[in-house]
């Protein structure tokens, strides 16, 4: 390319040098050698120059117009492509030399005719050049891939046509040399056909390795390989996108693959929230094409919301049966890994009392319950079995007959509780009686004499300890030891005559109430733990408490 600034009679030119490193014997082709007027190089405008060699031919395009065609005498001559300027400074940008495969579009030497009966020809392996229509000597061409139109153009006789791949790169160039416009037998003759071969279509995505199912938002490790399926060496850095619903990752992998070679690629994506069938797609965007491959997988739900719960239980050498649970999703998409709470209650006069509880693992939409008599049986009578999981509950009422299969309920074996109403009136009687004892003492004795709190604590603790030893209850024994120890500590402080110790000896109605409450709670605790002693405990506490109030004298 030569820039000549010697005036209007001198032209910028394109030169072909047949031999040697100098241009002494160069053959010059001015830009205005065609029917167009001179095209001066404008230093303020970017120009596009393309030089292509196909077999023995050289094609030079200036700003996408064919400016020069030349034929070598030798089949495979050596040569160089370069630039020079004349008497000025030139700047050249984006200059590169890249070998690309070119192919003739027909069996002829770069010549082709398309007709209304044979309107297409293949360009590369998957592209097709179409003669769409001829109207008033205007010819309409298009380029398609797998039936989808990528580019189109309109030309007349003598024009040069360029059609592009889907990414905008040039796919095919040709010159329309003759147009025959006939309604049923139209035809065009094409010359100087240059088509870019899509080498990168020879790469592909091998099998995508992925687990068949994942849980919502679980990490998915995806492994696949890019393989050079055929042809020569493939060197590129394509854009590779791995995507699924809600997540994607794009990488630019440097590839250098011989024919048949492959490169492994691993990525991690997040599984989507939406359950059901999903798709992972690997997309490779190369210079001329886009290659995609997809694989299906399932998104499963673990421990979803429980919407239904149904227990089918019966008395069979205990309580046995099957429990079914349901969720908003189809069964094949749901995994369970949770627990169900099984509770057994004995029905009493005024409600029910829990006598047994157990957590059962739930690993499916159904699970079994098997409770032997030895686990919950407290004599014949009514029992309620409750199953609770995921906020849903189902209960069944049973008339348990026991292992002898004879229904003979016995109320004696079921210890009363405050909830049953049997102990409630006795404890209230104790509280009212203790309050009356304090009132009578205060009425009969004008001077208030409060029982020392430390002595009351020691006495109450010893009483709880005695009941614990008689019953063999370790929990009661622990409570008694704590209460006795607290009383002894208070007594030590009181004996030291410290300011804190005097508090325990103060005579006031508040001290009376604190001492009465301490005795009542201790007696009530023994009654709750040993309900069959309730009458003796209540009466004994009232007698002992009233006696202590009247016998105690302050020194």
Coordinates of C-alpha atoms in Angstrom, one line a residue:
X1 CA 0.0 0.0 0.0
X2 CA 1.5 3.3 -1.1
X3 CA 0.6 6.8 0.0
X4 CA 1.5 9.3 -2.6
X5 CA 1.2 13.0 -1.6
X6 CA 2.6 14.6 -4.8
X7 CA -0.6 16.1 -6.0
X8 CA -3.9 15.4 -7.6
X9 CA -2.4 13.7 -10.6
X10 CA -0.7 11.2 -8.5
X11 CA -2.6 8.4 -6.8
X12 CA -2.3 6.3 -3.7
X13 CA -1.7 2.8 -4.9
X14 CA -1.6 -0.9 -4.2
X15 CA 1.6 -2.5 -5.5
X16 CA 2.5 -6.0 -6.3
X17 CA 6.2 -6.9 -6.2
X18 CA 7.0 -10.0 -8.2
X19 CA 10.6 -10.4 -7.1
X20 CA 13.2 -9.1 -4.7
X21 CA 13.1 -7.0 -1.6
X22 CA 12.8 -3.7 -3.4
X23 CA 10.1 -2.1 -5.4
X24 CA 12.3 -1.1 -8.3
X25 CA 10.4 -3.6 -10.6
X26 CA 7.1 -3.3 -8.8
X27 CA 3.8 -3.4 -10.6
X28 CA 1.5 -0.7 -9.4
X29 CA -2.3 -0.8 -9.2
X30 CA -3.9 2.5 -8.5
X31 CA -7.0 2.6 -6.4
X32 CA -8.8 4.2 -9.3
X33 CA -8.1 1.4 -11.8
X34 CA -11.8 0.5 -11.7
X35 CA -14.5 2.6 -13.1
X36 CA -14.6 4.5 -9.8
X37 CA -12.8 7.8 -9.4
X38 CA -9.6 8.0 -7.4
X39 CA -9.9 7.0 -3.7
X40 CA -7.4 9.1 -1.7
X41 CA -6.2 7.8 1.6
X42 CA -7.7 10.0 4.3
X43 CA -5.4 10.2 7.3
X44 CA -8.4 11.1 9.5
X45 CA -10.4 7.9 8.5
X46 CA -9.7 4.3 9.4
X47 CA -9.3 2.2 6.3
X48 CA -9.6 -1.6 6.1
X49 CA -7.2 -3.5 3.9
X50 CA -7.4 -7.2 3.4
X51 CA -5.0 -9.3 1.2
X52 CA -6.0 -12.9 0.5
X53 CA -4.3 -15.5 -1.4
X54 CA -6.2 -18.5 -2.8
X55 CA -4.2 -21.0 -4.8
X56 CA -2.5 -19.0 -7.6
X57 CA -4.7 -15.9 -7.1
X58 CA -4.2 -12.8 -4.9
X59 CA -7.3 -10.7 -3.9
X60 CA -6.9 -7.3 -2.3
X61 CA -9.9 -5.6 -0.7
X62 CA -9.8 -2.0 0.2
X63 CA -12.6 -0.9 2.6
X64 CA -14.5 -4.1 1.7
X65 CA -14.3 -3.4 -2.0
X66 CA -12.3 -5.7 -4.3
X67 CA -9.5 -3.4 -5.6
X68 CA -7.0 -5.9 -7.1
X69 CA -6.9 -9.4 -8.5
X70 CA -3.7 -11.0 -9.6
X71 CA -2.7 -14.5 -10.7
X72 CA 0.7 -16.0 -10.0
X73 CA 2.5 -18.0 -12.6
X74 CA 3.8 -20.5 -10.1
X75 CA 1.5 -22.8 -8.1
X76 CA 3.1 -22.2 -4.7
X77 CA 5.3 -19.1 -4.8
X78 CA 6.9 -17.7 -1.7
X79 CA 6.1 -14.2 -0.8
X80 CA 5.6 -11.4 1.8
X81 CA 2.8 -9.1 2.8
X82 CA 3.8 -5.6 4.0
X83 CA 3.3 -1.8 3.9
X84 CA 5.3 1.1 2.9
X85 CA 4.7 4.9 2.6
X86 CA 6.2 7.5 0.2
X87 CA 7.5 10.8 1.5
X88 CA 5.3 10.8 4.6
X89 CA 4.7 9.0 7.9
X90 CA 2.2 6.1 8.0
X91 CA 0.5 4.5 10.9
X92 CA -0.9 1.0 10.7
X93 CA -3.1 -0.6 13.3
X94 CA -4.4 -4.2 13.9
X95 CA -2.0 -5.7 11.4
X96 CA -1.8 -9.5 11.5
X97 CA -1.1 -12.4 9.2
X98 CA -3.2 -15.5 9.8
X99 CA -3.3 -18.6 7.7
X100 CA -6.9 -19.6 7.1
X101 CA -8.2 -22.5 5.0
X102 CA -9.7 -21.4 1.7
X103 CA -11.7 -23.6 -0.6
X104 CA -13.2 -23.3 -4.0
X105 CA -16.9 -23.3 -4.0
X106 CA -17.2 -25.6 -6.9
X107 CA -15.2 -28.0 -9.1
X108 CA -14.3 -25.1 -11.3
X109 CA -11.4 -22.7 -10.6
X110 CA -13.2 -20.4 -8.2
X111 CA -16.3 -20.0 -10.5
X112 CA -19.9 -21.0 -9.8
X113 CA -23.3 -20.5 -11.2
X114 CA -26.5 -20.6 -9.2
X115 CA -29.9 -21.1 -10.8
X116 CA -33.6 -21.1 -9.8
X117 CA -33.6 -24.9 -9.9
X118 CA -30.2 -25.2 -8.1
X119 CA -30.1 -22.1 -5.9
X120 CA -27.7 -23.2 -3.1
X121 CA -24.1 -24.3 -2.4
X122 CA -22.3 -25.3 0.7
X123 CA -19.9 -23.0 2.4
X124 CA -17.8 -25.0 4.8
X125 CA -19.4 -27.9 6.6
X126 CA -22.6 -26.4 8.0
X127 CA -23.2 -23.1 6.1
X128 CA -25.2 -22.7 2.9
X129 CA -25.1 -19.9 0.4
X130 CA -28.6 -19.1 -1.1
X131 CA -29.7 -17.4 -4.3
X132 CA -33.0 -16.1 -2.9
X133 CA -34.4 -14.0 -5.8
X134 CA -33.6 -12.0 -8.9
X135 CA -35.7 -8.9 -9.5
X136 CA -34.9 -6.2 -12.1
X137 CA -31.4 -7.5 -12.3
X138 CA -30.9 -7.1 -8.5
X139 CA -29.8 -10.4 -6.9
X140 CA -30.6 -11.3 -3.3
X141 CA -28.2 -13.6 -1.5
X142 CA -28.3 -15.0 2.0
X143 CA -26.1 -17.2 4.2
X144 CA -27.7 -19.7 6.6
X145 CA -26.6 -22.1 9.3
X146 CA -28.8 -25.2 9.9
X147 CA -31.6 -23.4 8.1
X148 CA -31.4 -20.2 10.1
X149 CA -30.4 -17.0 8.1
X150 CA -27.3 -15.3 9.4
X151 CA -26.7 -12.6 6.8
X152 CA -28.1 -11.3 3.5
X153 CA -27.1 -8.9 0.8
X154 CA -28.4 -7.4 -2.5
X155 CA -26.1 -6.9 -5.5
X156 CA -26.1 -6.2 -9.2
X157 CA -23.9 -7.4 -12.1
X158 CA -20.3 -6.4 -11.4
X159 CA -20.7 -6.0 -7.7
X160 CA -18.7 -7.7 -5.0
X161 CA -20.8 -9.3 -2.2
X162 CA -19.7 -10.1 1.3
X163 CA -21.7 -12.3 3.8
X164 CA -20.7 -12.8 7.4
X165 CA -20.8 -15.5 10.0
X166 CA -23.1 -15.1 13.1
X167 CA -20.3 -13.4 15.1
X168 CA -19.8 -10.8 12.3
X169 CA -16.6 -12.2 10.8
X170 CA -16.5 -12.6 7.1
X171 CA -17.7 -15.9 5.8
X172 CA -17.7 -15.6 2.0
X173 CA -16.7 -13.0 -0.7
X174 CA -17.6 -13.3 -4.4
X175 CA -18.1 -11.1 -7.5
X176 CA -21.3 -11.2 -9.5
X177 CA -20.1 -11.4 -13.1
X178 CA -23.3 -12.1 -14.9
X179 CA -27.0 -12.0 -14.2
X180 CA -29.7 -13.7 -16.2
X181 CA -33.2 -12.6 -15.2
X182 CA -35.8 -15.0 -16.3
X183 CA -39.0 -15.9 -14.4
X184 CA -38.5 -19.7 -14.4
X185 CA -34.8 -20.0 -15.4
X186 CA -33.0 -17.2 -13.6
X187 CA -29.2 -17.6 -13.0
X188 CA -26.1 -15.8 -11.8
X189 CA -22.5 -16.4 -12.4
X190 CA -20.0 -15.9 -9.6
X191 CA -16.3 -15.5 -9.6
X192 CA -13.4 -14.7 -7.2
X193 CA -15.2 -16.8 -4.5
X194 CA -13.4 -16.8 -1.2
X195 CA -14.9 -18.6 1.7
X196 CA -13.4 -18.8 5.2
X197 CA -13.3 -22.4 6.5
X198 CA -14.7 -22.8 10.0
X199 CA -11.9 -24.9 11.5
X200 CA -13.2 -24.4 15.0
X201 CA -16.4 -26.3 14.3
X202 CA -14.2 -29.4 14.6
X203 CA -14.1 -29.0 18.3
X204 CA -16.9 -30.3 20.5
X205 CA -18.1 -30.9 24.1
X206 CA -17.6 -34.4 25.2
X207 CA -20.0 -36.1 27.7
X208 CA -20.9 -33.8 30.6
X209 CA -20.3 -35.5 34.0
X210 CA -22.9 -34.5 36.6
X211 CA -24.8 -36.3 39.4
X212 CA -28.4 -37.2 38.4
X213 CA -29.9 -35.2 41.3
X214 CA -29.0 -32.4 43.7
X215 CA -30.8 -30.7 46.6
X216 CA -31.8 -27.0 46.4
X217 CA -28.8 -24.7 46.4
X218 CA -26.4 -27.6 46.8
X219 CA -22.9 -27.2 45.1
X220 CA -22.9 -29.0 41.8
X221 CA -19.5 -30.2 40.5
X222 CA -19.7 -30.3 36.7
X223 CA -17.0 -31.9 34.6
X224 CA -16.7 -32.0 30.8
X225 CA -14.0 -32.0 28.2
X226 CA -13.4 -29.9 25.0
X227 CA -12.2 -32.2 22.3
X228 CA -10.6 -31.6 18.9
X229 CA -12.7 -33.9 16.9
X230 CA -10.9 -33.9 13.6
X231 CA -8.4 -31.9 11.5
X232 CA -5.2 -30.2 12.4
X233 CA -4.0 -28.6 15.5
X234 CA -6.5 -26.3 17.3
X235 CA -5.1 -23.4 19.2
X236 CA -7.5 -20.8 20.6
X237 CA -8.9 -19.2 23.8
X238 CA -12.7 -19.5 23.3
X239 CA -15.3 -18.2 25.7
X240 CA -16.9 -21.2 27.6
X241 CA -20.1 -20.6 29.6
X242 CA -21.5 -23.2 31.9
X243 CA -25.1 -22.3 33.0
X244 CA -28.1 -23.6 34.8
X245 CA -31.2 -21.9 36.1
X246 CA -30.1 -19.1 38.5
X247 CA -26.4 -19.6 38.2
X248 CA -23.7 -19.5 35.5
X249 CA -19.9 -19.2 35.1
X250 CA -17.9 -18.0 32.2
X251 CA -14.2 -19.0 31.6
X252 CA -11.7 -18.3 28.9
X253 CA -9.7 -21.5 28.5
X254 CA -6.4 -21.6 26.7
X255 CA -6.6 -24.6 24.3
X256 CA -3.8 -26.2 22.4
X257 CA -5.2 -29.5 21.0
X258 CA -4.0 -31.9 18.4
X259 CA -6.5 -33.9 16.4
X260 CA -8.3 -36.3 18.9
X261 CA -7.0 -34.6 22.0
X262 CA -9.2 -33.2 24.7
X263 CA -8.9 -31.0 27.8
X264 CA -10.8 -31.6 31.0
X265 CA -12.6 -28.7 32.7
X266 CA -14.3 -28.6 36.1
X267 CA -16.6 -25.9 37.5
X268 CA -19.0 -25.6 40.5
X269 CA -22.5 -24.1 40.2
X270 CA -25.3 -23.8 42.7
X271 CA -28.4 -25.9 42.2
X272 CA -31.5 -23.8 41.7
X273 CA -34.3 -23.4 44.2
X274 CA -36.9 -24.6 41.8
X275 CA -37.4 -28.3 42.1
X276 CA -37.9 -30.8 39.3
X277 CA -36.1 -31.4 36.0
X278 CA -33.4 -28.9 35.2
X279 CA -30.7 -28.5 32.6
X280 CA -27.0 -27.7 32.6
X281 CA -25.7 -26.2 29.3
X282 CA -22.1 -25.8 28.2
X283 CA -21.7 -23.2 25.5
X284 CA -18.4 -22.6 23.6
X285 CA -18.2 -19.4 21.6
X286 CA -15.4 -19.6 19.0
X287 CA -14.4 -17.3 16.2
X288 CA -17.0 -18.5 13.8
X289 CA -19.5 -20.5 15.7
X290 CA -21.3 -21.3 18.9
X291 CA -21.3 -24.9 20.1
X292 CA -23.8 -26.1 22.8
X293 CA -24.4 -29.2 24.7
X294 CA -26.8 -29.8 27.6
X295 CA -27.6 -32.5 30.1
X296 CA -30.6 -32.9 32.4
X297 CA -30.6 -33.4 36.1
X298 CA -33.2 -33.3 39.0
X299 CA -33.4 -30.8 41.9
X300 CA -34.8 -32.6 45.0
X301 CA -36.2 -31.2 48.2
X302 CA -35.0 -32.4 51.6
X303 CA -37.3 -32.2 54.6
X304 CA -40.0 -30.0 52.9
X305 CA -43.1 -28.7 54.7
X306 CA -45.3 -31.5 55.9
X307 CA -48.8 -31.0 54.6
X308 CA -50.5 -34.3 55.5
X309 CA -49.9 -36.8 58.3
X310 CA -51.9 -40.0 58.7
X311 CA -51.2 -42.7 61.4
X312 CA -52.6 -46.2 60.9
X313 CA -52.0 -47.7 64.4
X314 CA -53.5 -50.6 66.3
X315 CA -52.9 -52.7 69.4
X316 CA -50.9 -55.7 68.4
X317 CA -48.7 -57.0 71.2
X318 CA -48.2 -53.3 72.0
X319 CA -48.9 -50.4 69.6
X320 CA -47.9 -50.9 66.0
X321 CA -48.6 -49.5 62.6
X322 CA -47.5 -47.2 59.8
X323 CA -47.4 -43.4 59.5
X324 CA -47.6 -41.6 56.2
X325 CA -46.6 -38.0 55.5
X326 CA -47.0 -35.8 52.5
X327 CA -45.5 -32.6 51.1
X328 CA -46.4 -30.0 48.4
X329 CA -44.0 -31.7 46.0
X330 CA -44.2 -35.0 44.1
X331 CA -42.9 -38.0 46.0
X332 CA -40.0 -38.7 43.5
X333 CA -38.5 -35.2 44.3
X334 CA -38.6 -35.4 48.1
X335 CA -36.1 -36.8 50.5
X336 CA -36.7 -37.1 54.2
X337 CA -34.1 -37.0 56.9
X338 CA -35.9 -35.9 60.1
X339 CA -37.6 -37.3 63.2
X340 CA -41.1 -37.8 64.5
X341 CA -42.0 -37.5 68.1
X342 CA -44.1 -40.4 69.5
X343 CA -45.9 -39.7 72.7
X344 CA -48.2 -42.0 74.8
X345 CA -50.6 -40.6 77.3
X346 CA -52.7 -42.4 79.9
X347 CA -56.3 -41.0 80.2
X348 CA -57.3 -40.1 83.7
X349 CA -60.3 -38.5 85.4
X350 CA -59.5 -35.0 84.5
X351 CA -57.4 -35.1 81.3
X352 CA -54.3 -37.1 80.4
X353 CA -50.8 -37.7 81.6
X354 CA -47.7 -38.3 79.4
X355 CA -46.2 -41.7 80.3
X356 CA -43.9 -42.3 77.4
X357 CA -42.1 -40.4 74.6
X358 CA -39.7 -41.5 71.8
X359 CA -38.2 -39.9 68.7
X360 CA -38.5 -42.1 65.5
X361 CA -36.2 -41.5 62.5
X362 CA -38.1 -40.5 59.3
X363 CA -36.3 -41.3 56.1
X364 CA -39.2 -41.7 53.7
X365 CA -42.8 -40.8 53.1
X366 CA -43.8 -43.7 55.4
X367 CA -42.3 -45.0 58.6
X368 CA -43.2 -47.7 61.1
X369 CA -44.0 -47.5 64.8
X370 CA -43.6 -50.5 67.1
X371 CA -44.0 -50.0 70.9
X372 CA -44.0 -53.1 73.1
X373 CA -46.1 -53.3 76.2
X374 CA -43.0 -53.1 78.4
X375 CA -42.3 -49.6 77.0
X376 CA -45.5 -47.8 78.0
X377 CA -48.1 -50.2 79.6
X378 CA -49.5 -49.0 83.0
X379 CA -52.4 -51.3 83.3
X380 CA -55.6 -51.7 81.3
X381 CA -57.4 -48.5 80.3
X382 CA -57.6 -45.7 77.8
X383 CA -54.4 -44.5 76.1
X384 CA -53.8 -41.7 73.6
X385 CA -50.9 -42.2 71.1
X386 CA -49.8 -39.0 69.4
X387 CA -47.5 -38.7 66.3
X388 CA -45.9 -35.3 65.6
X389 CA -43.6 -34.2 62.8
X390 CA -43.1 -31.1 60.8
X391 CA -45.7 -29.2 62.8
X392 CA -48.4 -31.8 61.9
X393 CA -50.0 -34.1 64.4
X394 CA -52.3 -37.1 64.4
X395 CA -53.6 -38.9 67.5
X396 CA -55.4 -42.2 68.2
X397 CA -57.4 -43.3 71.3
X398 CA -56.9 -46.9 72.4
X399 CA -58.6 -49.2 74.9
X400 CA -55.5 -51.2 75.9
X401 CA -56.3 -54.7 77.2
X402 CA -52.7 -55.8 77.7
X403 CA -51.1 -59.1 77.1
X404 CA -54.0 -61.1 78.7
X405 CA -56.4 -59.7 76.1
X406 CA -58.9 -59.1 78.9
X407 CA -60.0 -55.5 79.5
X408 CA -59.8 -54.9 83.3
X409 CA -58.9 -51.2 84.0
X410 CA -57.4 -50.5 87.4
X411 CA -57.3 -47.0 88.6
X412 CA -54.9 -47.7 91.6
X413 CA -51.9 -48.1 89.4
X414 CA -52.1 -44.6 87.9
X415 CA -50.5 -42.1 90.4
X416 CA -52.5 -38.9 90.8
X417 CA -51.0 -35.6 89.8
X418 CA -51.9 -32.0 90.4
X419 CA -53.3 -31.9 86.8
X420 CA -55.7 -34.7 87.5
X421 CA -57.4 -32.6 90.3
X422 CA -56.8 -35.2 93.0
X423 CA -53.9 -33.4 94.7
X424 CA -55.0 -29.9 94.0
X425 CA -57.6 -29.6 96.9
X426 CA -55.2 -31.2 99.4
X427 CA -52.4 -28.7 98.6
X428 CA -54.9 -25.9 98.8
X429 CA -56.1 -27.2 102.2
X430 CA -52.4 -27.2 103.3
X431 CA -51.8 -23.6 102.2
X432 CA -55.1 -22.4 103.8
X433 CA -54.3 -24.3 107.0
X434 CA -50.8 -22.8 107.3
X435 CA -52.1 -19.3 106.7
X436 CA -54.8 -19.9 109.4
X437 CA -52.1 -21.2 111.8
X438 CA -50.0 -18.0 111.4
X439 CA -53.2 -15.9 111.9
X440 CA -54.2 -17.7 115.1
X441 CA -50.7 -17.4 116.5
X442 CA -50.6 -13.6 115.8
X443 CA -54.0 -13.2 117.4
X444 CA -53.1 -15.1 120.5
X445 CA -49.6 -13.6 120.9
X446 CA -49.3 -9.9 120.6
X447 CA -45.5 -10.0 120.1
X448 CA -44.6 -11.5 116.8
X449 CA -42.1 -14.3 117.0
X450 CA -41.0 -15.4 113.5
X451 CA -39.5 -18.8 112.9
X452 CA -35.8 -18.5 111.9
X453 CA -35.4 -19.1 108.2
X454 CA -32.3 -21.2 108.6
X455 CA -33.9 -23.6 111.0
X456 CA -36.9 -24.0 108.7
X457 CA -34.6 -24.6 105.7
X458 CA -32.7 -27.3 107.6
X459 CA -35.9 -29.0 108.8
X460 CA -37.5 -28.9 105.3
X461 CA -34.3 -30.3 103.8
X462 CA -34.2 -33.2 106.3
X463 CA -37.8 -34.0 105.6
X464 CA -37.2 -34.2 101.8
X465 CA -34.1 -36.3 102.4
X466 CA -36.1 -38.7 104.6
X467 CA -38.8 -39.1 102.0
X468 CA -36.1 -39.7 99.3
X469 CA -34.4 -42.4 101.3
X470 CA -37.7 -44.2 102.0
X471 CA -38.7 -44.1 98.3
X472 CA -35.2 -44.5 96.9
X473 CA -35.5 -41.4 94.7
X474 CA -32.2 -39.9 93.7
X475 CA -33.7 -36.7 92.4
X476 CA -35.5 -36.1 95.7
X477 CA -32.3 -36.8 97.6
X478 CA -30.4 -34.2 95.6
X479 CA -33.1 -31.6 96.3
X480 CA -33.0 -32.4 100.0
X481 CA -29.2 -32.2 100.2
X482 CA -29.3 -28.7 98.5
X483 CA -32.0 -27.4 100.8
X484 CA -30.3 -28.8 104.0
X485 CA -27.0 -27.4 102.9
X486 CA -28.6 -24.0 102.3
X487 CA -30.1 -24.0 105.8
X488 CA -26.8 -24.9 107.4
X489 CA -25.0 -22.1 105.5
X490 CA -27.6 -19.6 106.7
X491 CA -27.2 -20.9 110.3
X492 CA -23.4 -20.4 110.1
X493 CA -23.9 -16.8 108.9
X494 CA -26.5 -16.2 111.6
X495 CA -24.2 -17.5 114.4
X496 CA -21.4 -15.2 113.3
X497 CA -23.7 -12.3 114.3
X498 CA -23.0 -10.5 111.0
X499 CA -25.3 -7.9 109.6
X500 CA -26.5 -10.4 107.0
X501 CA -27.2 -13.0 109.7
X502 CA -29.5 -10.7 111.5
X503 CA -31.8 -10.6 108.5
X504 CA -32.7 -14.2 109.1
X505 CA -33.8 -13.5 112.7
X506 CA -36.0 -10.4 112.1
X507 CA -39.5 -10.7 113.5
X508 CA -42.0 -9.4 110.9
X509 CA -45.0 -10.5 108.9
X510 CA -42.7 -10.7 105.8
X511 CA -40.5 -13.3 107.6
X512 CA -43.7 -15.2 108.6
X513 CA -44.8 -15.3 104.9
X514 CA -41.3 -16.4 103.7
X515 CA -41.1 -19.2 106.3
X516 CA -44.7 -20.4 105.5
X517 CA -43.9 -20.4 101.8
X518 CA -40.7 -22.4 102.4
X519 CA -42.6 -25.1 104.4
X520 CA -45.5 -25.2 101.9
X521 CA -43.2 -25.7 98.9
X522 CA -41.2 -28.4 100.6
X523 CA -44.3 -30.3 101.7
X524 CA -45.9 -29.8 98.2
X525 CA -42.8 -31.2 96.6
X526 CA -43.0 -34.4 98.7
X527 CA -46.7 -34.7 97.9
X528 CA -46.0 -34.4 94.1
X529 CA -43.3 -37.0 94.2
X530 CA -45.1 -39.4 96.6
X531 CA -48.9 -38.7 96.0
X532 CA -50.0 -41.7 98.0
X533 CA -48.5 -40.0 101.1
X534 CA -50.5 -36.8 100.5
X535 CA -52.9 -37.1 103.4
X536 CA -50.2 -37.8 106.0
X537 CA -47.9 -35.1 104.7
X538 CA -50.7 -32.5 104.7
X539 CA -51.9 -33.3 108.2
X540 CA -48.4 -33.8 109.6
X541 CA -47.2 -30.5 108.2
X542 CA -50.1 -28.5 109.6
X543 CA -49.6 -30.0 113.1
X544 CA -45.9 -29.6 113.1
X545 CA -46.0 -26.1 111.7
X546 CA -48.6 -24.8 114.2
X547 CA -46.7 -26.4 117.1
X548 CA -43.5 -24.8 116.0
X549 CA -45.1 -21.4 115.8
X550 CA -46.5 -21.6 119.4
X551 CA -43.5 -23.4 121.0
X552 CA -40.8 -21.1 119.6
X553 CA -39.7 -18.4 122.0
X554 CA -37.2 -15.7 121.2
X555 CA -34.5 -15.3 123.8

